[in-house]
Amino acid sequence: MTAPLPKRIIKETERLQSEPVPGISAQPHDDNARYFDVMVEGPGGSCYEDGEFKLELFLPDDYPMCPPRIRFLTRIYHPNIDRLGRICLDVLKNNWSPALQIRTILLSIQALLGAPNPEDPLNEAVAKQWKENQPEAIRTAREWTRLYAKKG
Amino acid sequence: MKFGHEYEQALASEGFPEQWLGSAIDYKYLKKCIKKVHRELEGLGLDKETIHRLSEPLSQPENARRPSIGQHDFYSAEKPHLDSIPEEFTPQLRVLVDSATGVPLDAMLAPATRARLQKLAQSELIAARRQAHLGHHATHEIHEPATMELTKERTNSLTPDAQDAKWITIPLASAKAFFDLLGPKLEELERLREAETGKLELEIADLGAAVENVVEPVKDGFEAKRQVSYRDLYYWREMFRLYLENPIFYSNLEQNAGALTFSEAKSRLEAYDQQLRSTGLLAKMKTPAAKQAAKQFLDLNVDILKIIRFQEMNARAMSKILKKFDKRTHLEGHQFLMDLRTKYPALLPSQPVPGQKPTGGTVGFANSIARDLHAEITSKVLGIVPQIDDWTCPVCYSMAWRPVSLGCCRSLYCIRCIIKLQDDGHARCPTCNADTVTKADGRNIDFEAMDFLEKYFPLETKRRQKENEKADLARSYGEEFVKPGCEVM
């Protein structure tokens, strides 16, 4: 990409730094302003509480006409997130709107951690466990959070 | 002692108007009053320890208002405590006594205290009986200091000791003097708040008119004026943008919303002043009228700061003196403050909820002054100069030009962003999700908004127009969009 960075991306980045969302951070790479290192804290009260999840976020050339591409880097046990960290979330697909932003998308992801939806699974095995033995699934999610998403 | 001194000095040295000082809380004198209350209580045989042992903090204001008949209340009221009467706060002790002998029904009392209270109670019982003969004027005597009063008579079958229990109240004359002094002060402070807020609101309206006069771009038939104020418009915008970015009296930030304390506000105002100096905004203003209005704006902020300081200091003095009162007398003086909150709604948001971390916000009337005047300034002065952030397109974050309204919601988009959405097959409004994008055409251009943006953002309009033209030519979208909007320049 040789084209200058669109004003929209510059503004979004500025605001992410100046008014960060509690529990969420997004830092652009020095050599590629469209590539962000993201950290999302597991929401309080969920089985991901006290976890710190790393994600990568990329803004394609036609952003904001198309959604950012986001993937979990930290392993996570969640029915809507597959083993490669890909996320099943409507606003990242068909329900994307150019009026959404990095900020709102990351908040949606954080909310997804608080409300797993096994009816619309991306990870069949996890979703199956979630539906058949929820306490066990939640225990596993807690365990994984402790193992892979430890703070610090 | 330290605070009292500090308070007096601050009052004397900070250049408050004479009539404000008259309304200030007389901390020193109130302290003397507390001493008197202390002495009076000791005279009753109720030294600090006794009261401490007997008094039970009143958690619910309702309890204080009216002794209810509940079982629980019987026990709590067995101990003397400060009672209040709804309309007029009259400090008094309520003690449960045997109706025949006047012996206080509390085993914890020291013999001397018991005897003293009994004597008081007996004389009161006689007086009450006499009054019962004369008619039922008992309730009117409640506020009379130095008389005792029978407020309630009842028996409690569950406790044999209390079969003939009667409530007697002992008005505390010296405590009454204390609150009689404090009460009107609060009223004065409230009047002062009202008067000063009113005065400042007028000033704000005045300033609003002045600002409008110097920034209003393009006045019909005054082309020359345009040349001057057109630059000033941008200076004012920047000046107000800085102000909005870091509000001086009231914070809108999620983390710590609410009124700021005097010291926070002061340092913010100083920082703002510094910013204006370093950017040279004031010096750049072209017309003398604009310079004058800018000075007026800063002066107004200083005035607001001053009244906030005054009210905040008084609120602190009030809370300190009441704390002292409670500490020295072990009576529930804070009850007084609670009663007043319902009387003066402006005081309301001050006290942090117990158990919650205090937000560090300002206290007393200063709070509502900060909030009200911040709102006034925002709407009547800052609102005159529109900020670019309120006119940006939700898709590209640049000024929406040319502005297109899809008719489904109030969002304004750039015409080019809508065309792009159409090209990409987005059918729905990015903001409200209505199915309006496909149907949009030249008729959706919002001409009213266009005139407005042209008038208030001439530089941005010019730049955006050029960008649009370039992009349009490059993509050659069609006749109506390629046509440059010359009339705009």
XYZ file of C-alpha atoms in Angstrom:
641
model
C 0.000 0.000 0.000
C 1.588 3.223 -1.111
C -1.514 5.349 -0.886
C -1.589 7.703 2.079
C -3.463 6.546 5.133
C -7.103 7.660 4.966
C -8.112 10.329 7.403
C -10.585 7.963 8.946
C -7.885 5.502 10.025
C -5.699 8.289 11.386
C -8.602 9.646 13.428
C -9.641 6.274 14.740
C -6.105 5.473 15.816
C -5.726 8.815 17.540
C -8.906 8.350 19.470
C -8.040 4.797 20.485
C -4.900 6.207 22.083
C -6.356 9.351 23.604
C -9.594 7.841 24.936
C -8.904 4.141 25.344
C -11.782 1.795 26.120
C -11.355 0.225 29.578
C -10.190 -3.357 29.229
C -9.293 -2.985 25.568
C -6.181 -1.732 23.823
C -5.194 -1.521 20.156
C -1.724 -0.481 19.093
C -0.824 0.014 15.409
C 2.459 -1.344 14.108
C 5.125 1.226 13.376
C 5.766 -0.129 9.898
C 2.136 -0.803 9.029
C -0.485 1.541 10.386
C -3.229 -0.784 9.202
C -2.067 -3.641 11.379
C -2.922 -3.536 15.088
C -1.893 -5.525 18.115
C -5.020 -5.870 20.191
C -5.563 -6.881 23.779
C -9.032 -7.602 25.170
C -9.712 -8.430 28.786
C -12.224 -11.170 29.506
C -15.411 -9.567 30.850
C -15.957 -9.711 34.605
C -18.299 -12.478 35.711
C -17.652 -14.576 32.612
C -15.531 -17.695 32.421
C -12.880 -15.566 30.720
C -12.572 -13.207 33.661
C -9.040 -12.213 34.564
C -7.828 -13.351 31.145
C -5.922 -11.131 28.752
C -6.517 -12.140 25.157
C -4.261 -11.075 22.328
C -5.720 -10.523 18.892
C -4.481 -9.236 15.568
C -6.490 -6.748 13.566
C -5.963 -5.688 10.004
C -7.731 -2.925 8.111
C -8.045 -3.935 4.445
C -7.628 -1.410 1.652
C -11.316 -0.823 1.251
C -11.944 -0.316 4.971
C -14.399 1.024 6.103
C -16.412 -0.281 3.190
C -15.524 -3.775 4.360
C -14.966 -4.930 7.951
C -11.575 -5.211 9.639
C -10.066 -8.669 9.738
C -9.636 -9.912 13.273
C -8.290 -13.107 14.762
C -7.565 -14.330 18.272
C -3.890 -15.111 18.841
C -4.409 -16.401 22.363
C -5.969 -19.839 22.535
C -9.514 -19.678 23.785
C -12.254 -22.205 24.470
C -15.350 -20.593 22.977
C -18.102 -21.981 20.722
C -17.892 -19.044 18.312
C -14.119 -18.962 17.986
C -12.296 -21.713 16.106
C -8.873 -23.194 16.662
C -7.253 -20.683 14.336
C -8.737 -17.871 16.378
C -11.248 -16.890 13.740
C -14.382 -15.297 15.110
C -17.985 -15.906 14.160
C -19.615 -12.570 14.714
C -22.322 -11.012 12.551
C -20.888 -7.496 12.570
C -17.621 -8.851 11.208
C -19.490 -10.384 8.293
C -22.873 -9.534 6.836
C -23.888 -7.021 9.420
C -20.837 -4.854 9.013
C -21.599 -1.174 8.556
C -19.069 1.494 7.627
C -20.303 3.492 10.600
C -18.852 0.856 12.936
C -15.266 1.250 14.030
C -12.355 -0.635 15.529
C -13.569 0.485 18.936
C -17.108 -0.812 18.513
C -15.965 -4.072 16.929
C -13.623 -4.808 19.816
C -16.417 -4.072 22.258
C -18.612 -6.537 20.358
C -15.903 -9.162 20.653
C -15.601 -8.527 24.356
C -19.372 -8.902 24.619
C -19.197 -12.162 22.686
C -16.863 -13.499 25.356
C -19.500 -12.609 27.932
C -22.271 -14.286 25.946
C -21.150 -17.367 23.999
C -23.710 -18.517 21.458
C -23.486 -22.316 20.905
C -26.520 -22.187 18.579
C -24.403 -20.514 15.904
C -21.129 -22.366 16.340
C -17.839 -22.013 14.565
C -16.161 -24.606 16.712
C -18.498 -27.609 16.571
C -16.778 -29.627 19.274
C -16.819 -26.794 21.779
C -20.410 -25.915 20.905
C -21.471 -29.525 21.389
C -19.874 -29.657 24.795
C -21.408 -26.279 25.614
C -24.882 -27.558 24.836
C -24.544 -30.980 26.432
C -22.538 -30.233 29.520
C -22.362 -26.537 30.118
C -20.755 -26.652 33.580
C -17.952 -28.765 32.173
C -17.539 -26.452 29.169
C -17.345 -23.440 31.444
C -14.806 -25.202 33.606
C -12.678 -25.906 30.549
C -12.980 -22.301 29.391
C -11.808 -21.138 32.829
C -8.964 -23.596 32.760
C -7.842 -22.450 29.301
C -8.070 -18.844 30.366
C -5.845 -19.594 33.315
C -3.427 -21.591 31.152
C -3.137 -19.415 28.051
C -4.511 -15.960 28.829
C -2.795 -15.243 32.081
C -2.236 -11.575 32.775
C 1.213 -10.118 32.832
C -8.453 24.682 64.679
C -6.269 24.525 61.639
C -9.193 24.595 59.294
C -10.826 27.489 61.074
C -7.751 29.577 60.613
C -7.310 28.583 57.011
C -10.939 29.349 56.320
C -10.838 32.812 57.827
C -7.698 33.652 55.930
C -9.072 32.448 52.633
C -12.220 34.492 53.152
C -10.243 37.588 53.910
C -7.592 37.322 51.249
C -9.237 36.081 48.101
C -11.071 39.229 47.193
C -14.644 38.104 47.527
C -17.314 40.789 47.250
C -18.455 42.325 50.524
C -21.998 40.975 50.341
C -20.736 37.437 49.847
C -18.726 37.610 53.016
C -21.873 38.429 54.958
C -23.319 35.101 53.871
C -20.261 33.134 54.794
C -20.488 30.596 57.556
C -19.145 31.929 60.832
C -16.951 29.023 61.687
C -15.360 30.476 64.781
C -18.655 31.454 66.375
C -20.211 28.096 65.621
C -17.299 26.453 67.319
C -18.061 28.471 70.431
C -21.655 27.300 70.208
C -20.535 23.718 70.209
C -18.711 24.368 73.437
C -21.918 25.687 74.922
C -23.839 22.626 73.830
C -21.175 20.535 75.390
C -21.543 22.406 78.654
C -25.310 22.152 78.600
C -25.183 18.430 78.104
C -22.763 18.098 80.937
C -25.133 20.167 83.027
C -27.781 17.562 82.328
C -25.406 14.957 83.587
C -24.948 13.672 80.099
C -21.249 13.774 79.645
C -19.620 12.620 76.464
C -19.262 9.045 77.591
C -22.878 8.719 78.677
C -24.188 10.022 75.410
C -21.765 7.960 73.543
C -23.004 4.912 75.329
C -26.647 5.728 74.948
C -27.014 7.376 71.631
C -27.604 5.301 68.640
C -26.931 6.783 65.266
C -30.064 7.365 63.345
C -29.674 5.674 60.051
C -33.075 6.479 58.661
C -34.347 10.004 58.588
C -37.924 8.770 58.985
C -37.052 7.443 62.375
C -36.022 10.845 63.485
C -39.096 12.493 62.199
C -41.700 10.573 64.020
C -41.372 8.021 66.719
C -43.226 5.068 65.321
C -44.936 2.353 67.284
C -42.774 -0.544 66.166
C -41.125 -2.862 68.587
C -37.707 -2.101 67.227
C -38.228 1.557 67.683
C -39.021 1.111 71.307
C -35.598 -0.202 71.945
C -33.749 2.336 69.929
C -35.730 5.132 71.452
C -35.020 3.902 74.893
C -31.739 5.600 74.403
C -31.757 9.348 74.272
C -31.009 10.792 70.903
C -31.299 13.957 68.987
C -34.637 14.293 67.369
C -35.752 16.585 64.656
C -39.054 18.036 63.736
C -39.896 18.215 60.081
C -40.383 21.930 59.496
C -37.992 23.378 61.912
C -35.004 21.582 63.122
C -35.107 21.633 66.893
C -32.520 19.605 68.594
C -33.898 17.735 71.535
C -33.267 14.630 73.478
C -35.905 12.016 73.717
C -35.904 9.829 76.740
C -38.269 7.086 77.710
C -39.386 7.412 81.294
C -41.771 5.784 83.691
C -44.932 7.836 83.542
C -45.516 7.849 87.268
C -42.099 8.452 88.691
C -40.258 9.924 85.775
C -37.446 7.448 86.193
C -35.599 7.030 82.928
C -35.985 3.525 81.685
C -32.433 2.726 80.921
C -30.278 0.635 83.094
C -27.132 2.039 81.602
C -27.548 5.510 83.032
C -25.301 6.627 85.824
C -27.261 7.300 89.067
C -26.548 11.020 88.986
C -27.753 11.332 85.435
C -30.776 9.297 86.210
C -31.700 11.498 89.100
C -31.220 14.635 87.065
C -33.328 13.350 84.223
C -35.967 12.168 86.597
C -36.239 15.627 88.069
C -36.612 17.126 84.647
C -39.136 14.529 83.691
C -41.209 14.991 86.821
C -41.503 18.710 86.385
C -42.414 18.101 82.810
C -45.027 15.532 83.721
C -46.674 18.018 86.006
C -46.560 20.675 83.346
C -48.023 18.282 80.852
C -50.877 17.344 83.130
C -51.626 20.967 83.690
C -51.598 21.565 79.989
C -53.885 18.629 79.432
C -56.379 20.459 81.582
C -55.969 23.664 79.712
C -56.402 22.106 76.348
C -54.326 20.410 73.754
C -51.718 23.003 73.053
C -48.906 20.724 73.829
C -47.729 20.393 70.279
C -47.349 24.132 69.874
C -44.876 24.260 72.646
C -42.461 21.964 71.002
C -40.091 24.672 69.883
C -40.043 26.464 73.173
C -36.639 26.040 74.585
C -36.199 25.040 78.196
C -39.601 23.412 78.457
C -40.189 19.759 78.460
C -42.817 18.117 76.572
C -44.743 14.967 76.583
C -44.833 13.832 73.001
C -46.066 10.388 73.164
C -47.539 8.023 75.615
C -47.699 4.332 75.190
C -47.238 1.067 76.899
C -45.455 -1.974 75.856
C -46.832 -5.156 77.225
C -43.806 -7.150 76.216
C -41.504 -5.402 78.609
C -42.842 -5.237 82.145
C -40.459 -2.437 83.057
C -41.863 -0.229 80.410
C -45.515 -0.669 81.214
C -45.985 2.932 82.049
C -43.435 4.294 79.731
C -43.720 7.823 78.429
C -41.679 9.752 76.042
C -40.299 12.998 77.226
C -38.302 15.324 75.098
C -35.711 17.639 76.426
C -35.065 20.554 74.110
C -31.470 21.611 74.078
C -31.402 25.378 74.013
C -27.761 25.730 73.183
C -27.898 23.201 70.393
C -30.872 25.071 69.049
C -28.807 28.224 69.022
C -26.191 26.406 67.010
C -28.612 25.284 64.361
C -30.466 28.583 64.389
C -27.203 30.110 63.375
C -26.326 27.546 60.779
C -29.745 27.264 59.152
C -30.162 30.852 57.968
C -26.595 30.846 56.700
C -27.484 28.042 54.407
C -30.501 29.938 53.239
C -28.295 32.916 52.535
C -25.880 30.756 50.616
C -28.729 29.385 48.559
C -29.980 32.903 47.850
C -26.486 33.903 46.909
C -26.202 30.938 44.603
C -29.453 31.860 42.921
C -28.554 35.506 42.563
C -25.044 34.892 41.316
C -26.106 32.145 38.949
C -28.759 34.448 37.573
C -26.258 37.246 37.158
C -23.760 35.008 35.452
C -26.436 33.581 33.195
C -27.244 37.085 32.027
C -23.561 37.666 31.394
C -23.383 34.449 29.443
C -26.336 35.476 27.289
C -24.659 38.823 26.776
C -21.413 37.195 25.771
C -23.296 34.895 23.435
C -24.678 37.902 21.610
C -21.235 39.477 21.463
C -19.675 36.331 20.055
C -22.429 35.970 17.533
C -21.795 39.493 16.459
C -18.116 38.958 15.809
C -18.188 35.519 14.260
C -21.398 35.565 12.269
C -19.871 35.126 8.832
C -21.238 36.830 5.757
C -23.636 39.460 6.774
C -25.781 40.480 3.871
C -24.363 43.521 2.207
C -21.286 43.736 4.364
C -18.708 42.052 2.265
C -15.918 43.918 4.047
C -16.939 42.616 7.410
C -16.782 39.111 6.075
C -13.108 39.460 5.288
C -12.363 40.223 8.888
C -14.689 37.954 10.800
C -14.054 35.064 8.455
C -10.615 34.638 10.006
C -11.885 35.399 13.467
C -14.435 32.649 13.050
C -11.617 30.157 12.846
C -9.822 31.632 15.857
C -12.995 31.434 17.884
C -13.628 27.921 16.771
C -10.163 26.883 17.884
C -10.590 28.746 21.148
C -13.854 26.951 21.857
C -12.552 23.618 20.661
C -9.775 23.797 23.242
C -12.330 24.731 25.853
C -14.580 21.808 24.962
C -11.688 19.405 24.857
C -10.899 20.116 28.454
C -13.976 21.584 30.126
C -13.126 23.748 33.088
C -16.024 23.309 35.461
C -17.711 20.122 34.469
C -16.331 16.898 33.108
C -18.223 14.832 30.573
C -15.724 12.046 30.513
C -17.181 8.694 31.424
C -14.581 7.902 34.010
C -15.137 10.920 36.210
C -18.204 12.761 35.063
C -19.483 15.587 37.191
C -18.526 18.911 38.585
C -14.874 19.555 39.187
C -13.539 20.873 42.434
C -12.272 24.394 42.686
C -8.634 23.394 42.606
C -9.151 21.180 39.553
C -11.119 23.888 37.807
C -8.512 26.469 38.688
C -5.652 24.495 37.249
C -7.699 23.771 34.150
C -8.483 27.419 33.655
C -4.818 28.269 34.074
C -3.862 25.612 31.550
C -6.464 26.966 29.166
C -5.194 30.492 29.544
C -1.690 29.215 28.899
C -2.863 27.433 25.773
C -4.497 30.574 24.441
C -1.301 32.488 25.031
C 1.013 29.930 23.486
C -1.144 29.571 20.388
C -1.435 33.339 20.151
C -5.133 33.002 19.429
C -6.101 36.100 21.324
C -3.447 38.220 19.691
C -4.506 37.048 16.257
C -8.067 38.250 16.586
C -8.655 40.899 14.015
C -11.451 43.135 15.198
C -11.428 45.004 18.497
C -14.911 43.672 19.142
C -13.618 40.132 18.875
C -10.759 40.861 21.238
C -13.163 42.438 23.663
C -15.479 39.430 23.548
C -12.580 37.053 24.083
C -11.552 38.934 27.171
C -15.141 38.867 28.350
C -15.161 35.117 27.901
C -12.103 34.652 30.051
C -13.342 37.053 32.714
C -16.604 35.178 32.895
C -14.752 31.976 33.619
C -12.806 33.668 36.373
C -16.067 34.918 37.901
C -17.592 31.479 37.856
C -14.490 30.084 39.461
C -14.764 32.623 42.236
C -18.312 31.765 43.250
C -17.478 28.084 43.096
C -14.555 28.692 45.407
C -16.711 30.637 47.836
C -19.472 28.054 47.930
C -17.081 25.183 48.153
C -15.297 26.730 51.127
C -18.593 27.267 52.880
C -19.670 23.736 52.197
C -16.437 22.503 53.693
C -16.873 24.737 56.725
C -20.406 23.426 57.152
C -19.420 19.817 56.959
C -16.447 20.346 59.259
C -18.473 22.157 61.883
C -21.162 19.485 61.837
C -18.573 16.795 62.176
C -17.150 18.663 65.126
C -20.627 19.007 66.586
C -21.200 15.282 66.320
C -17.847 14.495 67.757
C -18.142 16.809 70.706
C -21.756 16.157 71.599
C -22.454 12.733 70.147
C -25.698 14.034 68.820
C -26.703 13.409 65.282
C -25.995 16.805 63.774
C -25.650 15.320 60.358
C -29.329 14.668 60.433
C -29.669 18.393 60.033
C -27.801 18.305 56.748
C -29.972 15.488 55.485
C -33.100 17.460 56.265
C -31.692 20.437 54.445
C -30.971 18.479 51.321
C -34.644 18.019 50.724
C -35.186 21.696 51.330
C -32.385 22.841 49.012
C -32.277 20.537 46.015
C -29.182 22.338 44.777
C -27.295 20.726 47.617
C -28.410 17.281 46.586
C -25.691 15.686 44.554
C -22.996 16.481 47.033
C -22.818 13.656 49.530
C -21.250 10.462 48.290
C -23.223 7.318 49.036
C -21.772 5.633 52.104
C -19.632 2.688 51.205
C -18.967 4.109 47.789
C -15.685 5.702 47.008
C -16.099 9.462 47.016
C -15.835 10.692 43.476
C -13.716 13.644 44.422
C -16.340 15.959 43.005
C -17.086 19.298 44.464
C -19.505 19.772 47.344
C -22.465 21.875 48.326
C -23.893 24.560 46.106
C -20.652 24.719 44.143
C -21.680 21.517 42.430
C -24.901 22.774 40.931
C -23.309 26.089 40.022
C -20.618 24.291 38.052
C -23.139 22.083 36.323
C -25.664 24.780 35.476
C -23.204 27.330 34.228
C -21.280 24.778 32.222
C -24.525 23.907 30.470
C -25.302 27.584 29.900
C -21.922 28.312 28.383
C -22.051 25.247 26.185
C -25.430 26.049 24.746
C -25.405 29.830 24.635
C -21.814 30.646 23.813
C -19.889 27.664 22.513
C -22.862 26.554 20.447
C -22.682 29.699 18.358
C -19.553 28.504 16.634
C -20.189 25.069 15.171
C -17.389 22.539 15.535
C -16.290 20.380 12.643
C -16.710 17.234 14.727
C -20.441 17.713 14.658
C -20.487 17.764 10.877
C -18.336 14.826 9.916
C -19.427 11.937 7.751
C -19.715 8.683 9.749
C -17.956 6.810 6.945
C -14.865 8.858 6.150
C -14.660 11.116 9.237
C -14.115 14.180 7.083
C -16.588 17.002 6.863
C -19.673 15.665 5.145
C -19.467 17.348 1.737
C -21.525 17.587 -0.165
C -23.871 16.664 2.581
C -26.366 13.959 1.753
C -29.230 13.028 3.971
C -30.760 9.623 3.351
C -33.977 10.611 5.057
C -33.997 7.597 7.370
C -32.024 9.126 10.229
C -30.352 12.444 10.850
C -26.888 11.397 9.750
C -25.204 13.409 7.043
C -22.880 11.644 4.636
C -20.528 12.796 1.937
C -22.009 12.380 -1.453
C -18.956 10.410 -2.462
C -19.234 8.023 0.428
C -22.817 7.244 -0.525
C -21.799 6.640 -4.121
C -19.093 4.313 -2.908
C -21.574 2.459 -0.726
C -23.862 2.074 -3.725
C -20.991 0.807 -5.852
C -20.022 -1.712 -3.228
C -23.553 -2.974 -2.957
C -24.275 -1.704 0.546
C -28.004 -1.184 0.589
C -28.451 -0.079 4.183
C -27.786 3.166 5.976
C -24.541 2.696 7.925
C -25.987 4.397 10.968
C -29.571 3.174 11.272
C -29.605 0.152 8.961
C -32.594 1.364 6.968
C -32.790 0.278 3.369
C -32.173 3.727 1.933
C -28.749 3.768 0.297
C -29.747 2.252 -3.033
C -32.552 4.718 -3.524
C -30.462 7.793 -2.811
C -29.841 10.224 -5.630
C -29.199 13.900 -6.289
C -32.387 14.822 -4.537
C -30.912 13.649 -1.276
C -28.395 16.460 -1.194
C -29.146 18.500 1.886
C -29.026 22.051 0.603
C -29.740 23.591 3.940
C -26.780 21.820 5.491
C -24.747 22.782 2.452
C -25.428 26.470 2.979
C -24.613 26.115 6.632
C -21.298 24.346 6.073
C -20.323 26.788 3.374
C -20.993 29.637 5.716
C -19.263 28.302 8.807
C -16.540 26.133 7.285
C -15.479 28.005 4.167
C -11.937 26.642 4.162
C -12.974 23.043 4.678
C -15.680 23.376 2.080
C -13.203 24.603 -0.486
C -10.790 21.787 0.240
C -13.423 19.084 0.261
C -14.889 20.405 -2.923
C -11.534 20.105 -4.665
C -11.059 16.569 -3.347
C -14.486 15.610 -4.561
C -13.874 17.010 -7.991
C -10.630 15.184 -8.331
C -12.125 11.897 -7.248
C -15.174 12.407 -9.391
C -13.153 13.109 -12.464
C -10.950 10.144 -11.823
C -13.855 7.822 -11.492
C -16.202 9.685 -13.789
C -19.315 8.652 -12.063
C -21.706 10.566 -14.202
C -22.784 13.972 -15.257
C -24.438 15.333 -12.142
C -21.556 14.458 -9.869
C -18.736 15.596 -12.112
C -20.161 19.044 -12.415
C -18.036 21.186 -10.130
C -19.929 23.117 -7.566
C -18.581 26.478 -8.670
C -21.276 28.391 -6.886
C -19.684 27.133 -3.719
C -16.432 28.965 -4.150
